[in-house]
CSV table of C-alpha atoms in Angstrom, one decimal:
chain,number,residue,atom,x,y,z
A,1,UNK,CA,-35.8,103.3,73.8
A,2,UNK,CA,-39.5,103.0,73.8
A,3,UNK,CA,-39.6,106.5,72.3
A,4,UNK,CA,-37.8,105.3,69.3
A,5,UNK,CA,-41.1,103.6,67.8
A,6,UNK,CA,-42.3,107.2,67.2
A,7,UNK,CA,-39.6,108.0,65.0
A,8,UNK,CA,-38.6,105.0,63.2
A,9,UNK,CA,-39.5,101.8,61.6
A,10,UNK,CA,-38.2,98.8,62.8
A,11,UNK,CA,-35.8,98.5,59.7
A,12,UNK,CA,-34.1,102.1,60.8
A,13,UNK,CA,-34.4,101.7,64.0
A,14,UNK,CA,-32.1,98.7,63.6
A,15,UNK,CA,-29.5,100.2,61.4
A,16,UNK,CA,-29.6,103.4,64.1
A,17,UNK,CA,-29.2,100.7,66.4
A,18,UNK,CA,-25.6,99.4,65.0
A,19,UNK,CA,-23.8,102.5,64.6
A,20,UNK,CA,-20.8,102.1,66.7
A,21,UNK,CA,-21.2,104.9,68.7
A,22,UNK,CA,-24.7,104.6,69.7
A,23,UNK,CA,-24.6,101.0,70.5
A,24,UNK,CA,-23.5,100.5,73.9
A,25,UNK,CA,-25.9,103.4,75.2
A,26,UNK,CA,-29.4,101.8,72.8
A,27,UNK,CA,-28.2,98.3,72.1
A,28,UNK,CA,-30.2,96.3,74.9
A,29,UNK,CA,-27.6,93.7,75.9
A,30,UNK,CA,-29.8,90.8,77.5
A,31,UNK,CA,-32.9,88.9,75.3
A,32,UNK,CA,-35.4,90.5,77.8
A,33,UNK,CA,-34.5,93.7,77.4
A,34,UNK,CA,-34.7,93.3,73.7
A,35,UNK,CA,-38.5,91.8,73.7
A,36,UNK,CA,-39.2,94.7,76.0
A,37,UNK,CA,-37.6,97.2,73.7
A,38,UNK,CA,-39.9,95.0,70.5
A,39,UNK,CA,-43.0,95.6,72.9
A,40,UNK,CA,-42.2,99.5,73.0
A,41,UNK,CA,-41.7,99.9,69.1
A,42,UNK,CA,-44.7,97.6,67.9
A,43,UNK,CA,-46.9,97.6,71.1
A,44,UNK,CA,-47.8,94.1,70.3
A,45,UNK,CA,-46.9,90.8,72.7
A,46,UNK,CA,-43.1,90.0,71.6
A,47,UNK,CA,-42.7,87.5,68.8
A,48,UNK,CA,-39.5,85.4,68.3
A,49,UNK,CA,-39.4,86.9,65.2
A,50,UNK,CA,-39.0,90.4,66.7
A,51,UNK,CA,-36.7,88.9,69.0
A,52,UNK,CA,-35.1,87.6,66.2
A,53,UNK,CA,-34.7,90.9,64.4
A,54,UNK,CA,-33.5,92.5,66.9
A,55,UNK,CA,-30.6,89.8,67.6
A,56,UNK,CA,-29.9,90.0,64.0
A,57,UNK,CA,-29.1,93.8,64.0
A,58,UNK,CA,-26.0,93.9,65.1
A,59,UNK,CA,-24.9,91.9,62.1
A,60,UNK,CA,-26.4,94.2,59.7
A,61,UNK,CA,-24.3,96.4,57.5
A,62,UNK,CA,-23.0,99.7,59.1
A,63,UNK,CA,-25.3,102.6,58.7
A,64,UNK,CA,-23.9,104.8,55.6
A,65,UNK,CA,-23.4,108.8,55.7
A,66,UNK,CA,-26.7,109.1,53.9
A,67,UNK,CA,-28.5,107.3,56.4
A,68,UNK,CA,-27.0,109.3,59.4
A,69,UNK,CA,-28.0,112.4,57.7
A,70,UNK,CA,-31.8,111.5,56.8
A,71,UNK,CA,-32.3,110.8,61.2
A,72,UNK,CA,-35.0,113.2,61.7
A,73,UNK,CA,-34.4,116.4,63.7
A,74,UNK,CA,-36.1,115.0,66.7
A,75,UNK,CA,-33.8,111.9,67.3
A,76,UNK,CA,-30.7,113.5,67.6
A,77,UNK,CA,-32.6,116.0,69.9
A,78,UNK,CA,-34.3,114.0,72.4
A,79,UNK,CA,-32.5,110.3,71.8
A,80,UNK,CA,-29.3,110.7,70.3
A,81,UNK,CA,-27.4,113.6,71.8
A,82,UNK,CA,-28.5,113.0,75.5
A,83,UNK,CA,-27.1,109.5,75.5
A,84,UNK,CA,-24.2,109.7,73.3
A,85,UNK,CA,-20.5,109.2,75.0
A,86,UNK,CA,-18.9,112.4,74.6
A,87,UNK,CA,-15.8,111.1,73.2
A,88,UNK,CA,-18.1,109.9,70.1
A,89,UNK,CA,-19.0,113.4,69.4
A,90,UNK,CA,-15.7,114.2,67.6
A,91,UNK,CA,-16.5,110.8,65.7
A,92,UNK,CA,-19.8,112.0,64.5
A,93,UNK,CA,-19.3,115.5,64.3
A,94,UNK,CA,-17.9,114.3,60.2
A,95,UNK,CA,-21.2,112.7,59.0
A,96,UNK,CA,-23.1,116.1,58.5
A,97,UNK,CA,-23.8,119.3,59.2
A,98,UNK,CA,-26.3,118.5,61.2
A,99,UNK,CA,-24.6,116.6,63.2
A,100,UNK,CA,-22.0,119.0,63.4
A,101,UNK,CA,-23.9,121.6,64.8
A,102,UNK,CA,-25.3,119.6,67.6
A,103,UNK,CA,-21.9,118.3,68.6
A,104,UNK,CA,-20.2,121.4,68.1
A,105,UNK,CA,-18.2,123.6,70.9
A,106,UNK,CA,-21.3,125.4,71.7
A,107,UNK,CA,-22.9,121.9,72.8
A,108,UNK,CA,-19.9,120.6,74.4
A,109,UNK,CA,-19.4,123.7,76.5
A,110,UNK,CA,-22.8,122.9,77.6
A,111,UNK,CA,-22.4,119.4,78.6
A,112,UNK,CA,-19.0,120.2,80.1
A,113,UNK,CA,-20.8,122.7,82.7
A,114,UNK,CA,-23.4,120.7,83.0
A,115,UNK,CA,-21.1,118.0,84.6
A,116,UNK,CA,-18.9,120.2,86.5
A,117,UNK,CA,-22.6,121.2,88.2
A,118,UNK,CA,-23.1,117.6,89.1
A,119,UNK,CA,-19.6,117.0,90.6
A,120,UNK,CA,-19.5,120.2,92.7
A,121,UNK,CA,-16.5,121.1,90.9
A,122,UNK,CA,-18.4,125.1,90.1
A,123,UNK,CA,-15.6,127.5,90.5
A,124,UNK,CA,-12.9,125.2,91.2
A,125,UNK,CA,-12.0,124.2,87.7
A,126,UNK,CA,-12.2,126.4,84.5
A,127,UNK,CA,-11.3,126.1,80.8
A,128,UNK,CA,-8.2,128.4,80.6
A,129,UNK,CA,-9.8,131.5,78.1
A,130,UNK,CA,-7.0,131.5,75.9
A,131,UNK,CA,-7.3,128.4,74.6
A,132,UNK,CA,-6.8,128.8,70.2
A,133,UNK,CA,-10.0,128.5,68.6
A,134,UNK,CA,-8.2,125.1,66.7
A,135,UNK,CA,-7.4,123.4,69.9
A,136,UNK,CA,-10.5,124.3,72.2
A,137,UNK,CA,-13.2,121.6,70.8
A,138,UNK,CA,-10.1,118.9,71.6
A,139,UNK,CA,-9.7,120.5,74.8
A,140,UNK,CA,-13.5,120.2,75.5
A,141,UNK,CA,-13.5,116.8,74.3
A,142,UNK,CA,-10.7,115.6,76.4
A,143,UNK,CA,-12.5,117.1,79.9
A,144,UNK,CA,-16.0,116.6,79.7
A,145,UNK,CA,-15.1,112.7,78.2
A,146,UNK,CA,-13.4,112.8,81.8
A,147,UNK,CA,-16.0,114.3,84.0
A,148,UNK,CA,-19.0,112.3,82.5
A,149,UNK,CA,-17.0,108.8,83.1
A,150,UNK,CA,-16.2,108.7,86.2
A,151,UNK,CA,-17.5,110.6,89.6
A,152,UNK,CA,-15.9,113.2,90.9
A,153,UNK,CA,-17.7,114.9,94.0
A,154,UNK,CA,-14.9,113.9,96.7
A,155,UNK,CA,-12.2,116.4,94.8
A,156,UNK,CA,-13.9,119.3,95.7
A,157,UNK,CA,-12.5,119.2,99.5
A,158,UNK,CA,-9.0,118.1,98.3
A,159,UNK,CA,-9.0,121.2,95.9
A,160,UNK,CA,-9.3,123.3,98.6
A,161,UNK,CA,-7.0,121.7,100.8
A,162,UNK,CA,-4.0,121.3,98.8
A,163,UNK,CA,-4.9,125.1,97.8
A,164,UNK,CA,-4.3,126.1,101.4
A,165,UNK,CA,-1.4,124.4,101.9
A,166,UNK,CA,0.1,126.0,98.7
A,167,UNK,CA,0.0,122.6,96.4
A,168,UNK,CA,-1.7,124.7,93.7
A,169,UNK,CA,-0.6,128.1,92.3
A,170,UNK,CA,-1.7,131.1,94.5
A,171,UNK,CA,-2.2,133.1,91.3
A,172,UNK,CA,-4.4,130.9,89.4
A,173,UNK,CA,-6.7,129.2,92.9
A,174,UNK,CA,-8.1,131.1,95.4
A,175,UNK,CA,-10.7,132.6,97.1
A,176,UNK,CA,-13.4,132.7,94.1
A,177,UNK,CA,-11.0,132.0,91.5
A,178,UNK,CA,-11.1,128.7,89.9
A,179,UNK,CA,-7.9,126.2,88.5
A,180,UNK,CA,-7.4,127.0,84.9
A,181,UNK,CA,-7.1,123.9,83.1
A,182,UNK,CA,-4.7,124.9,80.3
A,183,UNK,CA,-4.5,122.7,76.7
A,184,UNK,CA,-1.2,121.6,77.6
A,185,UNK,CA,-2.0,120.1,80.9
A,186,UNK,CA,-4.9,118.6,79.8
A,187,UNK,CA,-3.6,116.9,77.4
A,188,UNK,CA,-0.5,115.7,79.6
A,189,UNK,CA,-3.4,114.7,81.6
A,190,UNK,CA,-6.0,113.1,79.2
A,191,UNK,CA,-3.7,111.8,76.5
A,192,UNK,CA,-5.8,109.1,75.2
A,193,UNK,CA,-9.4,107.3,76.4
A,194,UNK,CA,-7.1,104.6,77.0
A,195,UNK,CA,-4.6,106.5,79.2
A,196,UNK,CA,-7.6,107.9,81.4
A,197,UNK,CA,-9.7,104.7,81.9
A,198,UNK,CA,-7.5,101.5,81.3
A,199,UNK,CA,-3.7,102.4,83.0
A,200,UNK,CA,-4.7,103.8,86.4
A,201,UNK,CA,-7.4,103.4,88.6
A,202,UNK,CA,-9.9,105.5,88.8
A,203,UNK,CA,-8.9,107.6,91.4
A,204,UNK,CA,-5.5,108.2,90.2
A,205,UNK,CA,-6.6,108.7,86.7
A,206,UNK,CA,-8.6,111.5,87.7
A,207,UNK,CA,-5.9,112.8,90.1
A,208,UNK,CA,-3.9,112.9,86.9
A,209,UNK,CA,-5.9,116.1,85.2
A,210,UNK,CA,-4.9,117.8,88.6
A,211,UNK,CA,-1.6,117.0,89.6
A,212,UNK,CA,0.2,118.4,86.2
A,213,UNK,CA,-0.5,121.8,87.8
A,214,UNK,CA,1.0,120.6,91.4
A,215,UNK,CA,4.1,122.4,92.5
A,216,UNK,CA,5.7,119.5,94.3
A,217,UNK,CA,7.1,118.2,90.8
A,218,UNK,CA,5.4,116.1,87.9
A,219,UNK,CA,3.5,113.0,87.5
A,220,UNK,CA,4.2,109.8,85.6
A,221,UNK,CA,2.2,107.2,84.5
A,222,UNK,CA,3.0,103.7,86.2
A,223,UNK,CA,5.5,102.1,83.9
A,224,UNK,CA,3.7,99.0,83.7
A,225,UNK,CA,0.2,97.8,84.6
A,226,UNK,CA,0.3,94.6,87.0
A,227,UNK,CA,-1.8,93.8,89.7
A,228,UNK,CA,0.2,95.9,91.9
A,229,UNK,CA,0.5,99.7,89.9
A,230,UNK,CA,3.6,101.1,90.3
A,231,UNK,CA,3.5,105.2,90.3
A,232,UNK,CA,4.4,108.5,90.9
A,233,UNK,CA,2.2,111.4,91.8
A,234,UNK,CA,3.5,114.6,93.7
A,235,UNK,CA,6.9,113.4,93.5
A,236,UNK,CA,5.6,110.4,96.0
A,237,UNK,CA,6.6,106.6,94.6
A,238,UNK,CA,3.1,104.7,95.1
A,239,UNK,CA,2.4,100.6,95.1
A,240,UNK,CA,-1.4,100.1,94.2
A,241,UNK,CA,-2.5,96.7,95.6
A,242,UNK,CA,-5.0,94.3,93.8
A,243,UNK,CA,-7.8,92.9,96.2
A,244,UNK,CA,-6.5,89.4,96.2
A,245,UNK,CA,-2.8,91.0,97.6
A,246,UNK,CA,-4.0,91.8,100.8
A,247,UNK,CA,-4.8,88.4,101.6
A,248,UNK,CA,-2.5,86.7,104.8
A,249,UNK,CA,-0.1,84.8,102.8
A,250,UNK,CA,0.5,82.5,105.9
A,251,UNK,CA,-3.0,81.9,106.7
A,252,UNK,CA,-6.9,82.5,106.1
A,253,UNK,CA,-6.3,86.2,108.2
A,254,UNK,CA,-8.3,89.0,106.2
A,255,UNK,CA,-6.6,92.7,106.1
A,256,UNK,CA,-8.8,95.1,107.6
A,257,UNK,CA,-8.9,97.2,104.3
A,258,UNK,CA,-10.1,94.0,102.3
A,259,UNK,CA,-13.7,94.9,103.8
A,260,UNK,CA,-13.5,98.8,102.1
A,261,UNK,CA,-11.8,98.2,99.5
A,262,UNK,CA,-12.9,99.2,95.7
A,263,UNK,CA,-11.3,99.1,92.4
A,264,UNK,CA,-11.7,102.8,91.7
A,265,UNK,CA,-9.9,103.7,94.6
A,266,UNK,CA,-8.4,100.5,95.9
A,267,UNK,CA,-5.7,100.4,98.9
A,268,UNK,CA,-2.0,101.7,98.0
A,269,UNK,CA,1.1,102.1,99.6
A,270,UNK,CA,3.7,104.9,99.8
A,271,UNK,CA,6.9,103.7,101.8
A,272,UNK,CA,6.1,102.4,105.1
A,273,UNK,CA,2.6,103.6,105.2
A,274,UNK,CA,-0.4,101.8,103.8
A,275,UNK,CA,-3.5,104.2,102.8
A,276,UNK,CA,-7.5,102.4,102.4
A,277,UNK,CA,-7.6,104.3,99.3
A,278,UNK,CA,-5.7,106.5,96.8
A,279,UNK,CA,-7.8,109.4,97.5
A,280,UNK,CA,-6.9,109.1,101.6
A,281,UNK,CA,-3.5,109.0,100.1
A,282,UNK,CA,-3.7,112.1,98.4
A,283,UNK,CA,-5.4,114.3,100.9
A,284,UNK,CA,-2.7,113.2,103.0
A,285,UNK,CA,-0.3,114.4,100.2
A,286,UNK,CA,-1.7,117.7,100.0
A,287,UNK,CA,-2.0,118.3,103.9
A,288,UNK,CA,-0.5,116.4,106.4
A,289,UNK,CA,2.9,115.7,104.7
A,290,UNK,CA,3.2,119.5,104.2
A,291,UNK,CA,2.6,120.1,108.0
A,292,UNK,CA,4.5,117.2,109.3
A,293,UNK,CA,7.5,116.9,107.1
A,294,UNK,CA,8.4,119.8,104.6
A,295,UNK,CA,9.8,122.8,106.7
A,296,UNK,CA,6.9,125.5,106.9
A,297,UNK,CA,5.8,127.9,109.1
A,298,UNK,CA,3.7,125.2,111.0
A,299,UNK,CA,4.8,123.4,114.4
A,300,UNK,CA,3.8,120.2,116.9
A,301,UNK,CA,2.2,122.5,119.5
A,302,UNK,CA,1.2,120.1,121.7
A,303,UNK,CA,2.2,116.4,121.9
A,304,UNK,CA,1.4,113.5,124.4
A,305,UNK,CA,3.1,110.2,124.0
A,306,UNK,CA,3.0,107.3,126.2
A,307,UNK,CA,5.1,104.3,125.7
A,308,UNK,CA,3.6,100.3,125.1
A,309,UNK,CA,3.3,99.9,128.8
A,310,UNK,CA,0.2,102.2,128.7
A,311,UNK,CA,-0.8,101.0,125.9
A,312,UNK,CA,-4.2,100.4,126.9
A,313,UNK,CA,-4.5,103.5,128.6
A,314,UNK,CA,-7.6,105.2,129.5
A,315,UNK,CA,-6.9,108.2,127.4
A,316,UNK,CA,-6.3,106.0,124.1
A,317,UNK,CA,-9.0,104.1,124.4
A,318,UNK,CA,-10.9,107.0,124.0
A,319,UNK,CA,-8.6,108.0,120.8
A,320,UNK,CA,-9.2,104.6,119.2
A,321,UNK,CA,-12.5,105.4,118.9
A,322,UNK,CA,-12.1,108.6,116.9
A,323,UNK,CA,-11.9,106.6,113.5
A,324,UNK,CA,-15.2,105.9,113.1
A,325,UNK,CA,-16.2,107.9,109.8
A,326,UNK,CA,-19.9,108.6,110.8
A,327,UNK,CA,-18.9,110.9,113.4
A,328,UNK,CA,-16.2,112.9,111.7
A,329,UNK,CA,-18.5,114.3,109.0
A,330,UNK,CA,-17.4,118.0,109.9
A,331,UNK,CA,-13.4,117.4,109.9
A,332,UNK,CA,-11.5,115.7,107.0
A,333,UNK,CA,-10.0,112.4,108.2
A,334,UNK,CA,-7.0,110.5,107.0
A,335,UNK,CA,-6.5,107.2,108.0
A,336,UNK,CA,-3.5,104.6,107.4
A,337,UNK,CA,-1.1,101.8,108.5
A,338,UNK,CA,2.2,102.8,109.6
A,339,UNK,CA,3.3,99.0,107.9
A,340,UNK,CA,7.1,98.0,108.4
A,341,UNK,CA,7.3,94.5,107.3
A,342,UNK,CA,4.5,93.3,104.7
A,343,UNK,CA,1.2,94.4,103.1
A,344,UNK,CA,-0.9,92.1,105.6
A,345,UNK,CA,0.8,93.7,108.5
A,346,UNK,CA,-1.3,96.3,110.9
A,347,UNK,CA,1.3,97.3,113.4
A,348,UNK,CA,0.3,100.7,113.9
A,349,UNK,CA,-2.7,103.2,113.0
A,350,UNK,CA,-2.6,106.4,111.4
A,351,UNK,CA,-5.1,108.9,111.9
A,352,UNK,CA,-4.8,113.0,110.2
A,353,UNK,CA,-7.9,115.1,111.4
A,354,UNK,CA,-7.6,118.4,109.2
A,355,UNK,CA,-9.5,121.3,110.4
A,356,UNK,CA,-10.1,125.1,109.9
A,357,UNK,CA,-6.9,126.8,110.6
A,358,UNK,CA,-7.0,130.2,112.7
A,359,UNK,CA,-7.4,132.1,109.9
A,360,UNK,CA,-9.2,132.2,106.6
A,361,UNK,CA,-8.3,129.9,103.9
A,362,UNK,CA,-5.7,127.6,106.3
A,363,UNK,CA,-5.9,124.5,107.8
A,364,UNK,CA,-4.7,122.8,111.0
A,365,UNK,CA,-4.2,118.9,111.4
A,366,UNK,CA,-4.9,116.6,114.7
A,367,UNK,CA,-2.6,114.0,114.5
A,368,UNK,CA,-2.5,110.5,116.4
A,369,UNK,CA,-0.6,107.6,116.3
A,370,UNK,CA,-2.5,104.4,118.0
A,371,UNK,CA,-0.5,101.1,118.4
A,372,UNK,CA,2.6,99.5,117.4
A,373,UNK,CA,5.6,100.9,119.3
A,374,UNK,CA,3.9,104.0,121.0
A,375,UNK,CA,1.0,106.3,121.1
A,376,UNK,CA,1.2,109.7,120.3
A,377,UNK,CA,-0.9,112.2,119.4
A,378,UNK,CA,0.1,116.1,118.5
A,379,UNK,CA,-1.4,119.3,117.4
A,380,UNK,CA,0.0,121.1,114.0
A,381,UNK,CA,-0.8,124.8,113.7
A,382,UNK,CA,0.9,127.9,112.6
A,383,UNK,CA,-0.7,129.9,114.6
A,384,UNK,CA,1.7,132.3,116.4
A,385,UNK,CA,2.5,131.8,120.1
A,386,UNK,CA,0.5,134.1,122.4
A,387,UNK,CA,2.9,136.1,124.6
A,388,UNK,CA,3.5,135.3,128.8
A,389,UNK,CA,1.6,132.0,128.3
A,390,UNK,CA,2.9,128.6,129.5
A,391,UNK,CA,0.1,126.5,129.2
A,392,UNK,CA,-0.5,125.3,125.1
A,393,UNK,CA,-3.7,125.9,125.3
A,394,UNK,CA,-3.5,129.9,126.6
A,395,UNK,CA,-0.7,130.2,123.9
A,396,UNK,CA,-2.2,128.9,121.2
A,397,UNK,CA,-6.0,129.7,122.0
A,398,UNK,CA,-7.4,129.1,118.6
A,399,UNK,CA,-6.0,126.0,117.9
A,400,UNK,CA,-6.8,124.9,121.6
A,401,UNK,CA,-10.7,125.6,120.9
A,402,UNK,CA,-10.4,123.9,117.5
A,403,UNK,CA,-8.9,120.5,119.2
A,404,UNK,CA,-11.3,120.8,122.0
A,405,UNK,CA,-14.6,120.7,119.6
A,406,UNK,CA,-12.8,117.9,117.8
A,407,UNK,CA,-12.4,115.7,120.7
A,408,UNK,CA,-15.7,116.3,122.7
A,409,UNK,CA,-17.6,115.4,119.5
A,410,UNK,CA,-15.7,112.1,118.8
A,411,UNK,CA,-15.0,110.7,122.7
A,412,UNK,CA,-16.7,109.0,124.6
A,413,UNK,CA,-17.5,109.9,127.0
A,414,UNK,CA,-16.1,113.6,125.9
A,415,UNK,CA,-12.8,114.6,126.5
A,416,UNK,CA,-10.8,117.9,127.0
A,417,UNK,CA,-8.3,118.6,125.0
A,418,UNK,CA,-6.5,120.6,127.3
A,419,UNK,CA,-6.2,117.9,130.4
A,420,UNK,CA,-5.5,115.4,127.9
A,421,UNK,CA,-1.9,117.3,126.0
């Protein structure tokens, strides 16, 4: 803003000011900011007048074509184009040539790698090549407005997860190959602005773009927006909870997601199981529902269980501690509420620890059951059985050494695996 003085009189500076597009990224909201912005283009001590003037712009007469066209070269380089929303590129891209050849599909290919960069999503996502010369600025419009709103840098794990477990097509994700995002599917994915930042939550919205090209079935947007979401994603019927619904409805009792929980990614439901998030949801989607319930190659390999007598057992103890999320930087952990009777219930936790798998490119999932009815915990691999071995861990060595490192890390004090199953 204080570079605009440069450039500008005051008089332009406030018509530039007002243009609809440019306005919520220039326009200072708060009387401060405007006598600091006066300072900056005067460099005089702020005057009510200035701060009169620059209350006043707003209500000034739109900018016309002319005056769009006549903004020196300069402005649009260094002020304009860096700050303006990407969605008011196709908006602007009609008021000149000029204009047009900044915002064109040169320009947007350029922003649109520059924020794949910043959300570590480099070779995991890719314009499809094919895309007809008419619909690729739309397409570019569409996915870069998506990238720059919202942040993205958690999806990079969950690509590559669901692509092991065969949630994405083999053909189009794998090693060194990135997801094609084709015009249709990103327009069943991005319909409107509205559709991507207003019906879903953040999270969701953004799981939107990828789950079109899921191969558990489609995605619909929630029929209705209330403080509880209703939706379906993966084929899975999901409840999204508002903060004040997790409240104790018979007393001042807080739920224990309450403390985590955020609008972009707030607490949902699916069934009997309660997730802190939408996105622990969907890495549990894409992995441990695949392992534990759809009929794949994978088996329990080794399972302990011990009923509510020993509840508070010496070995569980040590389990319940493995939830804490500073020490489980190296695995990816899913954590829920196995909840039977109502939102504010915690009868039993829920915890997936996904690791490498014994060969490249799959995955293996630690998981353990802590409270309510029973404890459990179990081993999911598909690694083969080793031959003339009774013991789990001779039989299924690589998966044995995997568990192991998971739970001497996370105990304490450590614990072996192989005693413990």
């Amino acid at each position: 803003m204080q570079a605009l003085h440069q450039y500008l009189p005051t008089g332009e500076l406030s018509q530039l000011l007002h243009l609809p597009e440019l306005a919520p990224v220039l326009w200072p909201e708060r009387v401060q900011e405007r006598r600091d912005v006066c300072v900056g283009m005067k460099r005089t001590r702020p005057s009510e007048g200035c701060v009169a003037m620059a209350e006043d712009a707003l209500a000034s007469p739109p900018p016309s074509v002319d005056y769009v066209r006549r903004l020196p070269v300069s402005v649009w380089q260094d002020l304009v184009i860096p700050l303006c929303p990407v969605d008011a590129c196709g908006r602007l891209k009609i008021t000149g040539p000029y204009v047009e050849l900044h915002f064109s599909e040169k320009a947007l290919l350029k922003r649109f790698d520059i924020a794949r960069k910043r959300n570590q999503l480099e070779g995991l996502i890719a314009l499809d090549p094919s895309i007809d010369a008419g619909s690729r600025y739309d397409i570019l419009l569409r996915i870069t407005y998506a990238l720059e709103c919202g942040d993205w840098r958690m999806w990079p794990s969950f690509l590559r997860l669901a692509t092991c477990n065969g949630h994405l097509p083999q053909d189009r994700i794998g090693a060194g190959r990135p997801l094609i995002l084709t015009a249709d599917k990103v327009r069943e994915a991005i319909p409107t602005r509205a559709a991507f930042t207003s019906t879903m939550p953040q999270r969701l919205a953004q799981f939107g773009l990828f789950s079109v090209f899921m191969t558990r079935g489609s995605r619909r947007l929630p029929r209705e927006v209330r403080p509880s979401v209703y939706a379906e994603v993966m084929g899975f019927e999901l409840t999204v909870y508002a903060e004040d619904e997790l409240y104790h409805p018979y007393g001042d009792t807080v739920h224990p997601y309450q403390h985590t929980y955020s609008d972009e990614d707030p607490v949902c439901r699916r069934g009997e199981y309660m997730f802190p998030s939408c996105m622990a949801f969907l890495t549990w989607a894409a992995v441990s529902y695949r392992y534990c319930f759809i009929g794949n190659p994978s088996k329990a390999i080794a399972t302990r269980r011990e009923e509510p007598g020993c509840r508070k057992s010496h070995t569980f103890r040590h389990l319940s501690r493995l939830a804490n999320p500073a020490k489980v930087a190296q695995w990816t952990t899913i954590e829920f509420l196995a909840d039977y009777f109502h939102v504010c219930d915690d009868r039993r936790y829920n915890r997936v620890y996904v690791l490498e798998g014994h060969r490249p490119g799959e995955t293996m999932a630690v998981t353990m059951h802590l409270g309510g009815n029973d404890h459990m915990a179990a081993i999911v691999s598909t690694e083969p059985k080793a031959e003339d071995h009774n013991q789990w861990w001779a039989a299924y060595p690589r998966s044995a050494a995997a568990a192991n490192a998971l739970t001497h890390d996370l105990c304490e004090p450590p614990m072996d695996a192989n005693r413990f199953f």
